[in-house]
Coordinates of C-alpha atoms in Angstrom, one line a residue:
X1 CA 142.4 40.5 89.1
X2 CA 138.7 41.4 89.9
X3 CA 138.1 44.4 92.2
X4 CA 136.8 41.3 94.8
X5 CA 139.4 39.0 94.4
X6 CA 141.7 38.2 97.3
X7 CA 145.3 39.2 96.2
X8 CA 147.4 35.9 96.5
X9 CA 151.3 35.9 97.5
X10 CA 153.3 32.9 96.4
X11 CA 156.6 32.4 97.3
X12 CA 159.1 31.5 94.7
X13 CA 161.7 33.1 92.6
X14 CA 159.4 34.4 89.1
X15 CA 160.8 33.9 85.7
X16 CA 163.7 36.2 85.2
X17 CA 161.8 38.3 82.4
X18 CA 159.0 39.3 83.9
X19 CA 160.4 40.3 87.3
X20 CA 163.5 42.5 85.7
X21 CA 160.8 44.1 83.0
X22 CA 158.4 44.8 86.2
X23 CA 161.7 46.1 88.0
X24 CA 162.7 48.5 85.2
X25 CA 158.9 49.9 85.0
X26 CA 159.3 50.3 88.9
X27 CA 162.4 52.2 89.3
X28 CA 163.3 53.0 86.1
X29 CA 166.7 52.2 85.6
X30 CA 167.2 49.4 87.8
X31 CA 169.4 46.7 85.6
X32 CA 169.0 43.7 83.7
X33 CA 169.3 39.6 83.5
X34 CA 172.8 39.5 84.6
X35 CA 172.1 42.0 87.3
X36 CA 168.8 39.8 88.4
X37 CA 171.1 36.3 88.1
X38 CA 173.6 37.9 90.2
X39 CA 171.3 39.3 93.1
X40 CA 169.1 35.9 93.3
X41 CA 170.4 32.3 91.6
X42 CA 174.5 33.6 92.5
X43 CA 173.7 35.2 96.1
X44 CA 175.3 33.3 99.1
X45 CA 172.7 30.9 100.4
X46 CA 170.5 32.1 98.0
X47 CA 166.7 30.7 99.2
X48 CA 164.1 30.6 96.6
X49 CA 161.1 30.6 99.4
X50 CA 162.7 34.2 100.4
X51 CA 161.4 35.7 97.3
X52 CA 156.9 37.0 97.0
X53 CA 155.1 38.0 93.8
X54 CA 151.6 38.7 93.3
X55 CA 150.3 38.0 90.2
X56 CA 147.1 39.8 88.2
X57 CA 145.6 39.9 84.9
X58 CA 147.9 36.9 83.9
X59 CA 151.1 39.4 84.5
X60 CA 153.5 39.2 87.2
X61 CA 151.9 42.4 89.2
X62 CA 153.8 42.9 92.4
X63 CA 157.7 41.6 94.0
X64 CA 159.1 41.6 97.3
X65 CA 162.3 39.8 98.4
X66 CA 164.0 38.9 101.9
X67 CA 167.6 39.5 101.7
X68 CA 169.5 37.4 104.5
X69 CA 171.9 39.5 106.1
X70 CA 173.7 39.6 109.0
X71 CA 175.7 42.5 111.0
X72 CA 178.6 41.1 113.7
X73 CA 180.7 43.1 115.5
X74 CA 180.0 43.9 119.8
X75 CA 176.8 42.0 119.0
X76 CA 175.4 39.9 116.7
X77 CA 172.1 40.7 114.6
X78 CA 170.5 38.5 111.9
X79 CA 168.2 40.4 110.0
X80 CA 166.2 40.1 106.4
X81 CA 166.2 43.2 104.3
X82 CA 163.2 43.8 102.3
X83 CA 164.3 44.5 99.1
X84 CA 163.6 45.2 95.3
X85 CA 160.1 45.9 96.6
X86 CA 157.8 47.1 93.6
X87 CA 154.1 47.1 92.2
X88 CA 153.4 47.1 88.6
X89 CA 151.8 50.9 87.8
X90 CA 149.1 49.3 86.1
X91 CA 148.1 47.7 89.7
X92 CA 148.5 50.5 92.2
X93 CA 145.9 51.3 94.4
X94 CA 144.9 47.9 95.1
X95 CA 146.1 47.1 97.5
X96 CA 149.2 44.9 96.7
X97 CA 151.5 46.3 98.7
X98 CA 150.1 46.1 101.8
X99 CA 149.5 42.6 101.2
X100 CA 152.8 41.9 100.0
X101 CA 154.5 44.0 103.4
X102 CA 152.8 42.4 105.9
X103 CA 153.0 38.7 104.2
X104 CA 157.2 39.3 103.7
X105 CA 157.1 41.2 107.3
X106 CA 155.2 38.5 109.0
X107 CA 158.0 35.8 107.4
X108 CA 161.0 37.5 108.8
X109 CA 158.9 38.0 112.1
X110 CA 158.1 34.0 111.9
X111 CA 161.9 33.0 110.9
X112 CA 163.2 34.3 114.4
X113 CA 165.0 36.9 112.8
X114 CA 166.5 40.3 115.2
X115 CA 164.7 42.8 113.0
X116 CA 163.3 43.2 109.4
X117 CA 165.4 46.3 107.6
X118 CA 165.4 48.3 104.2
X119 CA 167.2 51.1 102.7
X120 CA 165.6 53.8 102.1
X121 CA 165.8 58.3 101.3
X122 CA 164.8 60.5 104.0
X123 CA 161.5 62.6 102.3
X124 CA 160.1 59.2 100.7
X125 CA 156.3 58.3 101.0
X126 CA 157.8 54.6 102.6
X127 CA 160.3 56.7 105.0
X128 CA 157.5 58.6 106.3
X129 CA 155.0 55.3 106.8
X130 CA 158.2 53.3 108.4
X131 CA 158.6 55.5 111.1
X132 CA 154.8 56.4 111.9
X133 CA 155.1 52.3 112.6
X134 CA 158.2 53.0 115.1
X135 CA 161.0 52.1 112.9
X136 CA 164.0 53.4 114.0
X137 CA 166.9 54.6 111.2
X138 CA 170.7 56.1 111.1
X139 CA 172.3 58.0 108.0
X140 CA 174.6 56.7 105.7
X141 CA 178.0 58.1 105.8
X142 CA 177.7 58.6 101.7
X143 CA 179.5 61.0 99.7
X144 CA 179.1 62.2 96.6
X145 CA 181.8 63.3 93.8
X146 CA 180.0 65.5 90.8
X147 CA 182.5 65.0 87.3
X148 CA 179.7 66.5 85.1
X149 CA 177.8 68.9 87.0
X150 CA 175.9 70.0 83.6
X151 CA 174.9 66.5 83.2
X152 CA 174.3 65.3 87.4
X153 CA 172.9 68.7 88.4
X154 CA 169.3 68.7 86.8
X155 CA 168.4 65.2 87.6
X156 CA 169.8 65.2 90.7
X157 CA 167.8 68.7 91.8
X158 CA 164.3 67.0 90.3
X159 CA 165.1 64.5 93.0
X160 CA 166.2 67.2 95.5
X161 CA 164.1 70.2 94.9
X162 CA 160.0 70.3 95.1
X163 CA 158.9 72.5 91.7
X164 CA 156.0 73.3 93.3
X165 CA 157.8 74.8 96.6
X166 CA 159.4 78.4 97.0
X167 CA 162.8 77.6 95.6
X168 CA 161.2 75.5 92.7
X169 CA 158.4 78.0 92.1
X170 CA 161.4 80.7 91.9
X171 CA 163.8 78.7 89.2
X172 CA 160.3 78.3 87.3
X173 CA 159.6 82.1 87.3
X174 CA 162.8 83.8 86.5
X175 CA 165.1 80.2 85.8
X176 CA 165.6 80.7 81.9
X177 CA 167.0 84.4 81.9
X178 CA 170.0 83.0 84.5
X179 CA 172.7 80.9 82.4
X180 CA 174.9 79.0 85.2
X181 CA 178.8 78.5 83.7
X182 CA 179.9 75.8 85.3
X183 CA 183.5 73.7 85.2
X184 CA 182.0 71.6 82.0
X185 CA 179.8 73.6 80.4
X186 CA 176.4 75.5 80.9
X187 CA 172.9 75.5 82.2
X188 CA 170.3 77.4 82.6
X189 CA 168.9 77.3 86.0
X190 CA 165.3 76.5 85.3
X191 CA 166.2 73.2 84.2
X192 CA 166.6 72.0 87.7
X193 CA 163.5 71.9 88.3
X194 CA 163.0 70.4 85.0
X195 CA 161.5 73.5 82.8
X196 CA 162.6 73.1 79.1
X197 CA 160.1 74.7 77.8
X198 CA 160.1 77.9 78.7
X199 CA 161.7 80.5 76.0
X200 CA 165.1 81.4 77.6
X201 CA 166.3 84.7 75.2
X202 CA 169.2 86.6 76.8
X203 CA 170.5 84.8 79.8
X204 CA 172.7 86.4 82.9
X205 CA 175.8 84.5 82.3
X206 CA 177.0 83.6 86.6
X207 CA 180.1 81.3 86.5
X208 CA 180.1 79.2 89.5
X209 CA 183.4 77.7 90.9
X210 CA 183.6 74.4 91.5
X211 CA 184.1 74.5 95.2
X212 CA 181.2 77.0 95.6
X213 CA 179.0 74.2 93.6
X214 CA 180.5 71.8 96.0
X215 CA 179.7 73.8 99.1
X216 CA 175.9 74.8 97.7
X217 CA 174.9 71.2 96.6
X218 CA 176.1 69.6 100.0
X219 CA 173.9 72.8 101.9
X220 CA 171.0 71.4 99.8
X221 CA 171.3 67.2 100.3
X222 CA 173.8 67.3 103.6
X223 CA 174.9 69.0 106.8
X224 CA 176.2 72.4 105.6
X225 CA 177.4 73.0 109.2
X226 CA 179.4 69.6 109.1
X227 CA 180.7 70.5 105.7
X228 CA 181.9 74.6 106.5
X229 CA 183.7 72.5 109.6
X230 CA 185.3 69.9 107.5
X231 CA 186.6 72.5 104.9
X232 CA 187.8 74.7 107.0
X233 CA 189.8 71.5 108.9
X234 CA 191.9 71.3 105.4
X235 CA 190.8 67.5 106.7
X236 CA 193.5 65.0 107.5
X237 CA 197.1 65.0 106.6
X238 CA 199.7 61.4 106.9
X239 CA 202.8 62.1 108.2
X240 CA 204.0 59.3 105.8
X241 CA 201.6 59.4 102.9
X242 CA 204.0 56.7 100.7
X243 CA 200.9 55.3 99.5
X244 CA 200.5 53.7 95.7
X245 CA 197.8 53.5 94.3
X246 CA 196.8 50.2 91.1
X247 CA 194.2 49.5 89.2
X248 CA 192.5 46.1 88.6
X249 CA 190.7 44.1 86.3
X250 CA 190.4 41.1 88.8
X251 CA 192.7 40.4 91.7
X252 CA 195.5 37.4 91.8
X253 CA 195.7 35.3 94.9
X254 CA 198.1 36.7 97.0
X255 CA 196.1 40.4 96.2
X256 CA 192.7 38.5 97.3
X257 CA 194.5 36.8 100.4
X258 CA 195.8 40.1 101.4
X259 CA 192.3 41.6 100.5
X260 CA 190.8 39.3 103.4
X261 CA 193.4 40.2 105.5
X262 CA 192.7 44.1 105.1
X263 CA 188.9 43.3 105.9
X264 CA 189.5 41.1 109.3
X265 CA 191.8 44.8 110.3
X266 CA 189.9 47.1 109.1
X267 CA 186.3 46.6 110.0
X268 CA 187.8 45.5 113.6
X269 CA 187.5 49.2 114.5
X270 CA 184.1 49.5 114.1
X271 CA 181.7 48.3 116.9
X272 CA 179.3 46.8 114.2
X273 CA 180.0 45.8 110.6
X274 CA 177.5 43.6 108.0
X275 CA 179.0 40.6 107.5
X276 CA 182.1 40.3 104.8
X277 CA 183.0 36.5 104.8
X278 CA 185.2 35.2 102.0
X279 CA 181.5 33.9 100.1
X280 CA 180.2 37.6 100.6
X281 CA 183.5 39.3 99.1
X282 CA 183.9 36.6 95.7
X283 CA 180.3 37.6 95.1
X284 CA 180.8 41.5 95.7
X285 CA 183.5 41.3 93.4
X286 CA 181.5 39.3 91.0
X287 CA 179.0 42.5 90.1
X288 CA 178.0 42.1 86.4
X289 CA 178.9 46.2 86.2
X290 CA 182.4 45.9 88.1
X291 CA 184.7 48.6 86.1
X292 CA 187.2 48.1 88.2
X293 CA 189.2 47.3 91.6
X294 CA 190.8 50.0 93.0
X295 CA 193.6 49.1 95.7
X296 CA 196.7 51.6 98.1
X297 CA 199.5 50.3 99.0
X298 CA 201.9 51.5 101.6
X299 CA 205.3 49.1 101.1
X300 CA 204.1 45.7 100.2
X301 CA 201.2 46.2 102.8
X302 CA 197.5 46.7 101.1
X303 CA 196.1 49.5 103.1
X304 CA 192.7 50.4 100.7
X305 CA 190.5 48.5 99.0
X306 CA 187.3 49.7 96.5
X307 CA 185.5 47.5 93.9
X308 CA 183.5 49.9 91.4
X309 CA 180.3 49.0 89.1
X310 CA 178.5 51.5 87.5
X311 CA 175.1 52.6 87.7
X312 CA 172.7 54.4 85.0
X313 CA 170.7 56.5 87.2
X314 CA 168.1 58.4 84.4
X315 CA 170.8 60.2 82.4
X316 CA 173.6 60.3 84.7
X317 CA 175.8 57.4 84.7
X318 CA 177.2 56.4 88.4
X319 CA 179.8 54.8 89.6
X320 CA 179.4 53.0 93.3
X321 CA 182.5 52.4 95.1
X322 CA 180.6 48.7 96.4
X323 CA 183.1 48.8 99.8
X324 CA 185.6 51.7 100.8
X325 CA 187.9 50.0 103.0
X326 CA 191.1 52.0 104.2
X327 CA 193.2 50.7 107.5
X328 CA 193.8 53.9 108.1
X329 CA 193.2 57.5 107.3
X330 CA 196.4 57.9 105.3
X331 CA 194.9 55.8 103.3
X332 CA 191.6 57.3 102.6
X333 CA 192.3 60.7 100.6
X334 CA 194.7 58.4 97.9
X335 CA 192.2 55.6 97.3
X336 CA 189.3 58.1 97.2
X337 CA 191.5 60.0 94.2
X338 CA 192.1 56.3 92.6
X339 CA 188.4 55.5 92.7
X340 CA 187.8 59.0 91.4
X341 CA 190.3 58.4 88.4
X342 CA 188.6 54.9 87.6
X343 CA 185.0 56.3 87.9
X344 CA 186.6 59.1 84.9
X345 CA 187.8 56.1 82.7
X346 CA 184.6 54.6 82.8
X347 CA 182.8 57.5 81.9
X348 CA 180.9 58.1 84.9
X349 CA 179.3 61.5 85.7
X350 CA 179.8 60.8 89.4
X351 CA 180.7 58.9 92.0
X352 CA 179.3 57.8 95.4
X353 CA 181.1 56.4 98.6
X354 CA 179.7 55.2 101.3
X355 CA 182.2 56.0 104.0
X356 CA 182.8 57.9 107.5
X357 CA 186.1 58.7 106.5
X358 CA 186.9 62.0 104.7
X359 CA 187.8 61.7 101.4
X360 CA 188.9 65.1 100.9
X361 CA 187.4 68.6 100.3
X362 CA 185.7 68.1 96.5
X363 CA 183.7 65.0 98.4
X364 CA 179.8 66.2 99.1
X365 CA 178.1 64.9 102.2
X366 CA 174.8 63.5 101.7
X367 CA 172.5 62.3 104.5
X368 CA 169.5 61.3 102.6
X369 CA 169.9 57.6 102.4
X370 CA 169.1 55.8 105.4
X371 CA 168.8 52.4 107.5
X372 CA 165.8 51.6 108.3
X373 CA 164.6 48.4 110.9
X374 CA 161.7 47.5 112.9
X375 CA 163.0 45.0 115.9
X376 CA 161.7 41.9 116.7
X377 CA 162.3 42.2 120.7
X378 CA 166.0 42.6 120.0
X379 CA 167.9 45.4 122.0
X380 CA 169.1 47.4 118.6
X381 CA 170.7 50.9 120.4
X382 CA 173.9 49.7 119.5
X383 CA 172.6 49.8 116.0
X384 CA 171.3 53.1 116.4
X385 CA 174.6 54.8 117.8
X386 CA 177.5 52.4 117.2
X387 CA 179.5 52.8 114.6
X388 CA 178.5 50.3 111.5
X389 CA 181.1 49.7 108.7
X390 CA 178.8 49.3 105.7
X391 CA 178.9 49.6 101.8
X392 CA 177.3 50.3 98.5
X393 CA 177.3 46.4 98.5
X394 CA 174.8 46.3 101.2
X395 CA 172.8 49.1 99.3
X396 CA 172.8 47.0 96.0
X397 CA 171.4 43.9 98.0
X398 CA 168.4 45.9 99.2

């Protein structure tokens, strides 16, 4: 593309290689073919005209898709979510994205949809623009389990912690001559901020127990006056915990039946929920990464229900509980463990839940990641302050 040549959107779903190669240079690590079939040609109601791409220089240079979604509950919303939105390094600056924004905005405007929406993290260059054009956001209710702190800590800090700010310019400084000990090993603490360099020589060995990592993490990326309450609540306690816990591949019919069932009770309690029809759950559970279903049982009765893919997130390997569905809160701390135990088989070095239920005291609180929507004349307080059951599905599909 010439420096005065128009940038041209055309709608239509691009060849599978391109678009995953330009994903992966955009975000890193964000999947592959199956991963891009699953999203787009096996989505419920999948709509080609929903996807935008800009090409340049004969290369597929920018990508932008609607996601239809829908949230029911007290009221009804329909609402795209702009998603797997990303411009080619090699053609930033350019202005693509603004082209490509307000061409996918101005669709969802046009298609007589409630609101447009995204996910996003609090702190983030698109975060900051969103709301200086009145979008209104909530938090995510997502929690966080570290297995591998000596593996999850450093690239989770570099995503956490500016190098260039006090605490950054501190671990820079005096980092290498502090070793931290933690439950799985070692590390030195300038290699939070990403300093390998540096020539460590004698180190001041400072073990750090597990629940004071827990505590100090969830200080740094949550509510540390929510947490010290939540701690010191020893949380919530079943006066019949007979729950059992199981472990599935894939689910027979009477499990899936009674999986439906669980969904039409559980998400009756919240005012709002996105929408889980049977079409939405068969794909959920259709992830190309699925490790593993996770299911608690009280009786014969299924009280919890949590599908789990995994997630390479630069060297840490995740595993994403897609829903976290409990009836009730006897349920919560047992599935929580059985999602835990799964997430261990499969070699995860943590896992994240997206839930407003406690899952017990080793479980960090994180309110980084956010909802984000710009209405379209719709009254959307409910959506602001109602409660919304919502998943790591609803994430992935943004």
């Amino acid at each position: 593309m010439t420096d005065d040549a128009e940038p041209s959107v055309v709608r239509g779903t691009p060849d599978v290689g391109p678009a995953v190669a330009l994903l992966n240079e955009a975000y890193g690590d964000w999947g592959d073919d199956a991963l891009f079939r699953w999203k787009y040609d096996e989505y419920p109601g999948f709509d080609p005209e929903r996807c935008f791409s800009i090409s340049a220089d004969g290369e597929l240079a920018a990508f932008r898709r609607l996601f239809d979604r829908s949230i029911r509950g007290e009221r009804d919303y329909d609402l795209f979510v702009l998603g797997d939105t990303c411009v080619a390094p090699a053609h930033q600056g350019q202005g693509l994205y603004s082209t490509l924004h307000a061409e996918t905005t101005d669709a969802a405007r046009e298609s007589g949809a409630d609101c447009a929406a995204t996910f996003n993290r609090r702190g983030t260059i698109t975060f900051a623009a969103n709301r200086d054009r009145g979008w209104r956001f909530r938090p995510l209710p997502l929690r966080l389990r570290i297995l591998d702190p000596s593996v999850v800590l450093p690239e989770y800090a570099r995503l956490a912690l500016d190098a260039d700010g006090p605490i950054g310019r501190v671990l820079s400084r005096v980092g290498h001559r502090i070793q931290l000990r933690l439950a799985d090993g070692t590390l030195r603490a300038d290699e939070l901020v990403g300093d390998d360099a540096t020539d460590g020589g004698l180190a001041l060995p400072v073990p750090v127990p597990s629940a004071l990592l827990d505590a100090g993490v969830e200080a740094v990326v949550g509510d540390p006056v929510a947490a010290v309450r939540r701690r010191l609540s020893g949380g919530y306690r079943d006066p019949a915990p007979a729950v059992r816990t199981e472990v599935h591949d894939e689910l027979d019919p009477d499990t899936r039946e009674a999986v439906d069932a669980l969904y039409e009770d559980a998400i009756a309690d919240f005012d709002l929920h996105f929408r889980r029809d049977a079409a939405t759950v068969d794909h959920l559970l259709a992830h190309p990464t699925l490790a593993g279903i996770a299911t608690a049982w009280r009786g014969d009765d299924l009280v919890g229900f949590a599908p789990v893919c995994l997630k390479r997130s630069g060297s840490v390997l995740e595993a994403h509980a897609l829903d976290f569905l409990a009836r009730d809160e006897g349920a919560v701390r047992p599935l929580a463990a059985a999602v835990e135990d799964l997430a261990r088989s499969a070699g995860a070095n943590a896992v994240v839940l997206v839930t407003d239920r406690d899952p017990g005291s080793r479980w960090i609180g994180v309110d980084r990641q956010v909802l984000m929507w710009d209405s379209y004349g719709a009254d959307t307080d409910l959506l602001e302050d109602g409660s919304l059951f919502v998943g790591f599905y609803d994430v992935e599909m943004g």
